[in-house]
Amino acid sequence: MILTQLLQQPTTSSKLLVCDPFRVPDQEELVKEVIGLANADVDGPRYILFGANPGAMEGSGIVGIAESAMADLKKAHRLLSALIEPVVHLAFIFDRINGKLVGALEIDGCDEGPYVVGQDLSKELSQGQSWIREGRELRAIQSADLASLGETEADNEPAEPFIPPPISVGFNDQPNCKVLEMSVPDTSNPPFAHDKQKVKEPRDLKKVIKDAVETVTTQILRLRPGYEPDIAANTAELRETKTLFADADNHYYYEEKALQLNLIVSNEGTEIVRDVSMELGFPRLPDFDVADRLYTSPFDKRSNHELKNLGYPTVKRDSAVIMVRSSIGVLAPGSPEPAFRCALRMAVGPGMRGKKIAIHYTLRGQNKQEFGKGRLKIIFGKLAQP
């Protein structure tokens, strides 16, 4: 219904951009256009339309886009949120019209502007840049003009009561899957453990590790000290050795042997839901833990900033529960979204074989308003084959 209405709108509107149907815009173009539309002096949601020519509801004007291009655009819209400040609410809507695939990126909740590039992306796209769409023109905004964009009149009208839509939450890509069986990983034979015998002194450790792996950015060993370090050994070397051991252990248990988990969240209603976030509670148990971040190889050269941009959820622990929080954003009807941009890592030991855990989740919308609760279950079965 929304797409049908968009196809009938004039292309001179500052609320609508019709993309060239014969090519998919790159990430830099999308960032500029989303910011420009978000800053536009119009009310309500704004849209970028893909796969159709303007005013082309009938006839050959509907070109359509490939399934692969649609998949790329759905992924891209999630990445855009991390590149724009303040947060802008995005949803990707698609449908088949006259047998051809048409899609639109909805930009809504544009009340907190001005919107700018949130981080350096390239030579042409740097932090603080901004644009505004005025009809068919996309105009760059100077920093001195940004403040005037945020001057809006207060809206004193009472907010409409929120009626939560039906939401389904399930494991992986199945919204109706409430119980998941997983094999317990085999952690009894850490890789390259035989190499620990070669380590006679702390300074030997780096050489042994580098000799043991072929590609240090994709493979990691776990070495446990097989010796009593000399008390007189260099303090810096001992400290470096302990750090390498800890990093290798963490990578082995929380990444290499971790069970990866994701959930799918599906809006079964007819209205778009915005500002969706999810909270999950895992029990604290022996032989079970959830990684609080991505644990990379000691030789991984990616910065903390790069790892943070992968979108691993926020994890906090207390004495009884492990809390996981994730921002999902916009849920469009019939367009399920993963709960996590980056899958959750669970460290599971042999003591969990044959046990079950319950995961309690809460869904929240705008202003952290709760609109759904539920429970999922994981059954840990047999030991995975090495």
CSV table of C-alpha atoms in Angstrom, one decimal:
chain,number,residue,atom,x,y,z
A,1,MET,CA,0.0,0.0,0.0
A,2,ILE,CA,2.8,2.5,0.9
A,3,LEU,CA,4.7,1.7,-2.3
A,4,THR,CA,1.6,2.2,-4.4
A,5,GLN,CA,1.2,5.6,-2.9
A,6,LEU,CA,4.8,6.5,-3.3
A,7,LEU,CA,4.7,5.7,-7.0
A,8,GLN,CA,2.0,8.3,-7.5
A,9,GLN,CA,3.8,11.1,-5.7
A,10,PRO,CA,5.5,14.0,-7.5
A,11,THR,CA,9.3,13.7,-7.8
A,12,THR,CA,9.7,17.4,-6.9
A,13,SER,CA,8.7,16.6,-3.3
A,14,SER,CA,11.4,16.9,-0.6
A,15,LYS,CA,9.9,13.8,1.0
A,16,LEU,CA,10.8,11.4,-1.9
A,17,LEU,CA,13.9,10.5,-3.8
A,18,VAL,CA,13.5,8.1,-6.8
A,19,CYS,CA,16.8,6.3,-7.4
A,20,ASP,CA,18.0,5.4,-10.9
A,21,PRO,CA,16.3,1.9,-11.3
A,22,PHE,CA,19.3,0.6,-13.3
A,23,ARG,CA,21.9,0.8,-10.6
A,24,VAL,CA,22.1,0.5,-6.8
A,25,PRO,CA,23.6,3.5,-5.0
A,26,ASP,CA,26.8,2.9,-3.0
A,27,GLN,CA,27.0,3.5,0.8
A,28,GLU,CA,28.3,7.0,0.5
A,29,GLU,CA,25.5,8.1,-1.7
A,30,LEU,CA,22.9,6.5,0.6
A,31,VAL,CA,24.4,8.3,3.6
A,32,LYS,CA,24.2,11.7,1.9
A,33,GLU,CA,20.6,11.1,0.7
A,34,VAL,CA,19.4,9.8,4.0
A,35,ILE,CA,20.8,12.8,5.8
A,36,GLY,CA,19.4,15.2,3.2
A,37,LEU,CA,15.9,13.8,3.5
A,38,ALA,CA,16.1,13.6,7.3
A,39,ASN,CA,17.0,17.3,7.4
A,40,ALA,CA,14.3,18.3,4.8
A,41,ASP,CA,11.8,20.9,6.0
A,42,VAL,CA,8.8,18.5,5.7
A,43,ASP,CA,6.6,16.6,8.1
A,44,GLY,CA,6.3,12.8,8.5
A,45,PRO,CA,8.3,10.0,7.0
A,46,ARG,CA,10.5,10.4,3.9
A,47,TYR,CA,11.4,7.8,1.4
A,48,ILE,CA,14.0,6.6,-1.1
A,49,LEU,CA,12.4,4.5,-3.8
A,50,PHE,CA,14.2,1.7,-5.7
A,51,GLY,CA,13.1,-0.2,-8.8
A,52,ALA,CA,10.7,2.2,-10.4
A,53,ASN,CA,10.6,5.4,-12.5
A,54,PRO,CA,8.5,8.3,-11.2
A,55,GLY,CA,4.8,8.3,-11.8
A,56,ALA,CA,5.0,4.7,-13.2
A,57,MET,CA,2.3,2.8,-11.5
A,58,GLU,CA,1.1,1.4,-14.8
A,59,GLY,CA,3.0,0.3,-17.9
A,60,SER,CA,6.7,-0.3,-18.4
A,61,GLY,CA,7.9,2.4,-15.9
A,62,ILE,CA,8.2,-0.2,-13.2
A,63,VAL,CA,11.7,-1.7,-13.8
A,64,GLY,CA,12.1,-3.7,-10.6
A,65,ILE,CA,15.4,-4.7,-8.9
A,66,ALA,CA,17.2,-8.0,-8.5
A,67,GLU,CA,16.7,-10.2,-5.4
A,68,SER,CA,20.5,-9.8,-4.7
A,69,ALA,CA,20.3,-6.0,-4.9
A,70,MET,CA,17.3,-6.1,-2.5
A,71,ALA,CA,19.3,-8.2,0.0
A,72,ASP,CA,22.2,-5.7,-0.3
A,73,LEU,CA,19.9,-2.8,0.4
A,74,LYS,CA,18.4,-4.5,3.4
A,75,LYS,CA,21.9,-5.0,4.9
A,76,ALA,CA,23.0,-1.5,4.0
A,77,HIS,CA,20.1,0.2,5.8
A,78,ARG,CA,21.2,-1.3,9.1
A,79,LEU,CA,24.7,-0.1,8.6
A,80,LEU,CA,23.5,3.4,7.8
A,81,SER,CA,22.2,3.9,11.3
A,82,ALA,CA,25.7,3.6,12.7
A,83,LEU,CA,27.0,6.3,10.4
A,84,ILE,CA,24.5,9.1,11.1
A,85,GLU,CA,24.1,11.2,14.2
A,86,PRO,CA,21.8,11.6,16.0
A,87,VAL,CA,19.9,8.3,15.5
A,88,VAL,CA,17.6,8.2,12.6
A,89,HIS,CA,14.9,5.6,12.2
A,90,LEU,CA,15.1,3.5,9.1
A,91,ALA,CA,12.9,0.7,7.7
A,92,PHE,CA,13.2,-1.1,4.4
A,93,ILE,CA,9.8,-1.9,2.7
A,94,PHE,CA,9.4,-4.1,-0.4
A,95,ASP,CA,6.7,-5.6,-2.5
A,96,ARG,CA,6.0,-7.0,-6.0
A,97,ILE,CA,4.1,-4.7,-8.3
A,98,ASN,CA,3.1,-6.0,-11.7
A,99,GLY,CA,5.4,-9.0,-11.0
A,100,LYS,CA,8.5,-6.8,-10.4
A,101,LEU,CA,10.3,-6.3,-7.1
A,102,VAL,CA,10.1,-2.7,-5.8
A,103,GLY,CA,11.5,-1.4,-2.5
A,104,ALA,CA,11.7,1.8,-0.4
A,105,LEU,CA,13.8,3.0,2.4
A,106,GLU,CA,11.7,4.8,5.0
A,107,ILE,CA,13.3,7.5,7.0
A,108,ASP,CA,11.2,8.5,10.0
A,109,GLY,CA,11.5,10.1,13.5
A,110,CYS,CA,13.3,13.1,12.1
A,111,ASP,CA,12.7,15.4,15.1
A,112,GLU,CA,16.1,15.4,16.7
A,113,GLY,CA,18.1,17.1,13.8
A,114,PRO,CA,20.2,18.5,12.4
A,115,TYR,CA,21.6,15.2,11.1
A,116,VAL,CA,25.3,14.8,10.2
A,117,VAL,CA,27.8,12.2,9.3
A,118,GLY,CA,28.8,10.5,12.6
A,119,GLN,CA,32.3,9.3,11.7
A,120,ASP,CA,34.9,9.6,9.1
A,121,LEU,CA,34.0,7.2,6.2
A,122,SER,CA,36.2,8.2,3.3
A,123,LYS,CA,38.0,11.2,1.8
A,124,GLU,CA,34.7,12.5,0.5
A,125,LEU,CA,32.6,11.7,3.6
A,126,SER,CA,33.9,13.0,6.9
A,127,GLN,CA,32.5,13.5,10.4
A,128,GLY,CA,30.2,16.5,10.8
A,129,GLN,CA,29.2,16.9,7.1
A,130,SER,CA,25.6,17.5,6.4
A,131,TRP,CA,23.1,18.0,3.6
A,132,ILE,CA,19.5,19.0,3.1
A,133,ARG,CA,17.1,18.0,0.3
A,134,GLU,CA,15.1,20.8,-1.3
A,135,GLY,CA,12.9,19.3,-4.0
A,136,ARG,CA,15.2,17.7,-6.6
A,137,GLU,CA,18.3,19.4,-5.2
A,138,LEU,CA,20.6,18.0,-2.5
A,139,ARG,CA,22.4,20.9,-0.9
A,140,ALA,CA,25.5,20.7,1.4
A,141,ILE,CA,25.0,22.6,4.7
A,142,GLN,CA,27.7,24.7,6.2
A,143,SER,CA,28.4,24.2,9.9
A,144,ALA,CA,27.2,27.7,10.7
A,145,ASP,CA,23.8,26.8,9.3
A,146,LEU,CA,23.3,23.6,11.2
A,147,ALA,CA,21.9,25.2,14.4
A,148,SER,CA,19.0,26.8,12.6
A,149,LEU,CA,17.8,23.3,11.4
A,150,GLY,CA,17.1,22.2,15.0
A,151,GLU,CA,14.8,25.1,15.7
A,152,THR,CA,11.3,23.6,15.7
A,153,GLU,CA,8.1,24.5,17.5
A,154,ALA,CA,7.1,22.3,20.4
A,155,ASP,CA,4.3,19.9,19.7
A,156,ASN,CA,1.8,20.2,22.5
A,157,GLU,CA,-0.7,17.7,21.1
A,158,PRO,CA,-1.2,14.7,23.4
A,159,ALA,CA,0.4,11.5,22.1
A,160,GLU,CA,-1.8,8.8,20.8
A,161,PRO,CA,-2.0,5.7,23.0
A,162,PHE,CA,0.4,3.0,22.0
A,163,ILE,CA,-1.2,-0.2,20.9
A,164,PRO,CA,1.5,-2.9,20.7
A,165,PRO,CA,1.3,-5.1,17.6
A,166,PRO,CA,1.8,-8.8,17.7
A,167,ILE,CA,5.5,-9.6,17.6
A,168,SER,CA,7.0,-13.1,17.1
A,169,VAL,CA,10.5,-13.9,18.4
A,170,GLY,CA,12.3,-17.1,17.6
A,171,PHE,CA,15.7,-18.7,17.0
A,172,ASN,CA,17.8,-18.0,14.0
A,173,ASP,CA,15.5,-17.2,11.0
A,174,GLN,CA,12.4,-18.9,12.3
A,175,PRO,CA,10.0,-16.6,14.3
A,176,ASN,CA,8.0,-19.6,15.5
A,177,CYS,CA,11.0,-21.6,16.7
A,178,LYS,CA,10.9,-21.3,20.5
A,179,VAL,CA,13.1,-24.3,21.5
A,180,LEU,CA,16.6,-24.9,20.1
A,181,GLU,CA,18.9,-27.9,20.6
A,182,MET,CA,22.6,-27.2,20.4
A,183,SER,CA,25.6,-29.5,20.7
A,184,VAL,CA,28.1,-28.8,23.4
A,185,PRO,CA,31.5,-27.9,21.8
A,186,ASP,CA,34.5,-30.1,22.4
A,187,THR,CA,37.0,-28.1,24.3
A,188,SER,CA,39.1,-31.0,25.5
A,189,ASN,CA,41.9,-30.7,23.0
A,190,PRO,CA,42.9,-27.1,22.5
A,191,PRO,CA,44.7,-26.5,19.2
A,192,PHE,CA,48.5,-26.5,19.2
A,193,ALA,CA,48.7,-27.6,22.8
A,194,HIS,CA,51.7,-29.8,21.9
A,195,ASP,CA,53.7,-26.6,21.2
A,196,LYS,CA,53.7,-25.6,24.8
A,197,GLN,CA,56.6,-27.9,25.4
A,198,LYS,CA,58.7,-25.7,23.1
A,199,VAL,CA,58.3,-22.7,25.4
A,200,LYS,CA,61.3,-22.7,27.7
A,201,GLU,CA,61.4,-19.0,28.3
A,202,PRO,CA,58.8,-16.2,27.9
A,203,ARG,CA,60.7,-14.7,24.9
A,204,ASP,CA,60.2,-18.0,23.0
A,205,LEU,CA,56.4,-17.6,23.1
A,206,LYS,CA,55.9,-15.3,20.2
A,207,LYS,CA,58.0,-17.4,17.9
A,208,VAL,CA,56.2,-20.6,18.8
A,209,ILE,CA,52.8,-19.0,18.2
A,210,LYS,CA,53.8,-17.5,14.9
A,211,ASP,CA,55.3,-20.8,13.7
A,212,ALA,CA,52.2,-22.7,14.7
A,213,VAL,CA,49.7,-20.7,12.6
A,214,GLU,CA,49.5,-20.1,8.9
A,215,THR,CA,47.3,-17.0,8.9
A,216,VAL,CA,47.4,-15.2,12.2
A,217,THR,CA,44.3,-13.1,11.5
A,218,THR,CA,42.1,-16.1,11.1
A,219,GLN,CA,43.6,-18.8,13.3
A,220,ILE,CA,44.7,-18.8,16.9
A,221,LEU,CA,46.3,-21.2,19.3
A,222,ARG,CA,45.8,-21.8,23.0
A,223,LEU,CA,49.0,-22.4,24.9
A,224,ARG,CA,49.1,-23.1,28.6
A,225,PRO,CA,52.4,-22.6,30.4
A,226,GLY,CA,54.2,-25.9,30.9
A,227,TYR,CA,56.9,-24.4,33.0
A,228,GLU,CA,57.6,-22.5,36.2
A,229,PRO,CA,58.9,-19.0,35.1
A,230,ASP,CA,62.2,-17.9,36.5
A,231,ILE,CA,61.7,-15.4,39.2
A,232,ALA,CA,64.6,-13.4,37.8
A,233,ALA,CA,63.1,-13.2,34.3
A,234,ASN,CA,62.3,-9.9,32.9
A,235,THR,CA,59.1,-8.5,34.3
A,236,ALA,CA,57.9,-7.1,31.0
A,237,GLU,CA,58.4,-10.4,29.3
A,238,LEU,CA,56.4,-12.2,32.0
A,239,ARG,CA,53.6,-9.6,31.7
A,240,GLU,CA,53.6,-10.0,27.9
A,241,THR,CA,53.5,-13.8,28.2
A,242,LYS,CA,50.5,-13.7,30.6
A,243,THR,CA,48.6,-11.3,28.3
A,244,LEU,CA,49.2,-13.6,25.3
A,245,PHE,CA,48.1,-16.6,27.3
A,246,ALA,CA,44.9,-14.8,28.4
A,247,ASP,CA,44.1,-13.5,25.0
A,248,ALA,CA,44.6,-16.9,23.4
A,249,ASP,CA,42.4,-18.6,26.0
A,250,ASN,CA,39.7,-16.0,25.6
A,251,HIS,CA,39.7,-16.3,21.9
A,252,TYR,CA,39.6,-20.1,22.1
A,253,TYR,CA,36.6,-20.3,24.5
A,254,TYR,CA,34.7,-17.2,23.5
A,255,GLU,CA,35.2,-17.3,19.7
A,256,GLU,CA,36.7,-20.4,18.2
A,257,LYS,CA,34.7,-22.8,20.3
A,258,ALA,CA,31.8,-20.5,21.1
A,259,LEU,CA,28.2,-21.3,20.1
A,260,GLN,CA,26.9,-18.4,18.1
A,261,LEU,CA,23.3,-17.4,18.7
A,262,ASN,CA,20.9,-15.0,16.9
A,263,LEU,CA,17.2,-14.4,17.2
A,264,ILE,CA,14.7,-13.2,14.6
A,265,VAL,CA,12.0,-10.6,15.5
A,266,SER,CA,8.9,-10.4,13.2
A,267,ASN,CA,6.2,-7.7,13.2
A,268,GLU,CA,3.0,-9.7,12.6
A,269,GLY,CA,0.8,-6.5,12.6
A,270,THR,CA,0.0,-3.9,10.0
A,271,GLU,CA,1.8,-0.8,11.4
A,272,ILE,CA,5.5,0.0,11.6
A,273,VAL,CA,7.0,-0.1,15.0
A,274,ARG,CA,10.0,2.2,15.8
A,275,ASP,CA,12.8,2.4,18.3
A,276,VAL,CA,12.5,-1.3,19.0
A,277,SER,CA,15.0,-2.7,21.5
A,278,MET,CA,15.3,-6.1,23.2
A,279,GLU,CA,16.6,-7.2,26.6
A,280,LEU,CA,17.4,-10.9,27.3
A,281,GLY,CA,18.2,-12.6,30.6
A,282,PHE,CA,20.4,-15.7,30.7
A,283,PRO,CA,21.0,-17.6,34.0
A,284,ARG,CA,24.5,-17.6,35.6
A,285,LEU,CA,25.5,-21.3,35.7
A,286,PRO,CA,28.8,-23.2,36.0
A,287,ASP,CA,30.2,-24.2,32.6
A,288,PHE,CA,28.1,-21.5,30.9
A,289,ASP,CA,28.9,-17.9,30.0
A,290,VAL,CA,28.1,-15.2,27.4
A,291,ALA,CA,31.0,-13.2,25.9
A,292,ASP,CA,30.8,-9.5,26.9
A,293,ARG,CA,32.6,-8.5,23.7
A,294,LEU,CA,34.3,-10.0,20.6
A,295,TYR,CA,37.5,-11.8,21.7
A,296,THR,CA,39.9,-11.6,18.8
A,297,SER,CA,43.2,-13.3,18.1
A,298,PRO,CA,46.2,-11.6,19.8
A,299,PHE,CA,47.4,-11.0,16.3
A,300,ASP,CA,44.3,-9.4,15.0
A,301,LYS,CA,45.2,-5.8,14.1
A,302,ARG,CA,41.7,-4.4,14.0
A,303,SER,CA,41.1,-1.5,16.3
A,304,ASN,CA,38.5,-1.4,19.0
A,305,HIS,CA,36.6,1.1,16.9
A,306,GLU,CA,36.4,-1.3,14.0
A,307,LEU,CA,35.2,-4.1,16.3
A,308,LYS,CA,32.6,-1.9,17.9
A,309,ASN,CA,31.1,-1.1,14.5
A,310,LEU,CA,30.4,-4.8,14.0
A,311,GLY,CA,27.5,-4.3,16.3
A,312,TYR,CA,28.0,-6.9,19.1
A,313,PRO,CA,25.2,-6.5,21.7
A,314,THR,CA,25.7,-5.0,25.1
A,315,VAL,CA,26.3,-7.7,27.8
A,316,LYS,CA,26.4,-7.1,31.6
A,317,ARG,CA,26.6,-9.6,34.4
A,318,ASP,CA,25.5,-9.7,38.0
A,319,SER,CA,25.5,-12.5,40.6
A,320,ALA,CA,22.4,-14.3,39.2
A,321,VAL,CA,21.8,-13.2,35.6
A,322,ILE,CA,23.5,-12.2,32.4
A,323,MET,CA,21.7,-9.3,30.7
A,324,VAL,CA,22.0,-8.8,27.0
A,325,ARG,CA,20.6,-5.6,25.3
A,326,SER,CA,20.3,-4.9,21.6
A,327,SER,CA,18.9,-2.1,19.5
A,328,ILE,CA,16.8,-3.4,16.6
A,329,GLY,CA,15.4,-0.1,15.3
A,330,VAL,CA,12.4,-0.2,13.0
A,331,LEU,CA,10.2,-3.3,12.5
A,332,ALA,CA,8.2,-3.1,9.3
A,333,PRO,CA,5.3,-5.5,8.9
A,334,GLY,CA,6.3,-8.7,7.1
A,335,SER,CA,10.0,-7.8,7.2
A,336,PRO,CA,11.7,-9.8,10.0
A,337,GLU,CA,14.9,-8.4,11.5
A,338,PRO,CA,17.7,-10.2,13.4
A,339,ALA,CA,17.9,-9.2,17.0
A,340,PHE,CA,21.7,-8.8,16.8
A,341,ARG,CA,23.8,-7.3,14.1
A,342,CYS,CA,26.6,-9.6,15.3
A,343,ALA,CA,25.7,-13.0,16.7
A,344,LEU,CA,25.9,-13.5,20.4
A,345,ARG,CA,28.8,-15.8,21.6
A,346,MET,CA,28.1,-18.4,24.3
A,347,ALA,CA,30.9,-20.3,26.0
A,348,VAL,CA,29.5,-23.8,26.9
A,349,GLY,CA,31.5,-26.4,28.8
A,350,PRO,CA,31.0,-30.2,29.1
A,351,GLY,CA,29.0,-29.8,32.3
A,352,MET,CA,26.1,-28.4,30.3
A,353,ARG,CA,25.4,-31.6,28.4
A,354,GLY,CA,21.8,-32.7,28.9
A,355,LYS,CA,20.8,-29.4,30.6
A,356,LYS,CA,18.3,-26.7,29.6
A,357,ILE,CA,18.3,-23.0,30.0
A,358,ALA,CA,15.5,-20.5,29.7
A,359,ILE,CA,16.0,-17.1,28.1
A,360,HIS,CA,13.6,-14.4,29.1
A,361,TYR,CA,13.2,-11.5,26.8
A,362,THR,CA,11.5,-8.1,26.9
A,363,LEU,CA,10.7,-5.9,23.9
A,364,ARG,CA,10.6,-2.2,24.2
A,365,GLY,CA,9.5,0.6,21.8
A,366,GLN,CA,9.7,4.4,21.9
A,367,ASN,CA,10.6,5.9,25.2
A,368,LYS,CA,11.6,2.4,26.4
A,369,GLN,CA,7.9,1.5,26.6
A,370,GLU,CA,7.5,-2.3,27.2
A,371,PHE,CA,5.3,-4.0,24.7
A,372,GLY,CA,6.1,-7.7,24.8
A,373,LYS,CA,7.6,-10.4,26.9
A,374,GLY,CA,8.4,-14.1,26.3
A,375,ARG,CA,10.6,-17.1,27.0
A,376,LEU,CA,12.8,-19.2,24.8
A,377,LYS,CA,14.6,-22.4,25.6
A,378,ILE,CA,17.9,-23.9,24.7
A,379,ILE,CA,18.6,-27.7,25.2
A,380,PHE,CA,22.3,-28.7,25.2
A,381,GLY,CA,22.6,-32.1,23.8
A,382,LYS,CA,25.5,-34.4,22.9
A,383,LEU,CA,29.1,-33.4,22.7
A,384,ALA,CA,30.0,-32.1,19.2
A,385,GLN,CA,32.5,-34.3,17.3
A,386,PRO,CA,36.0,-32.7,17.1
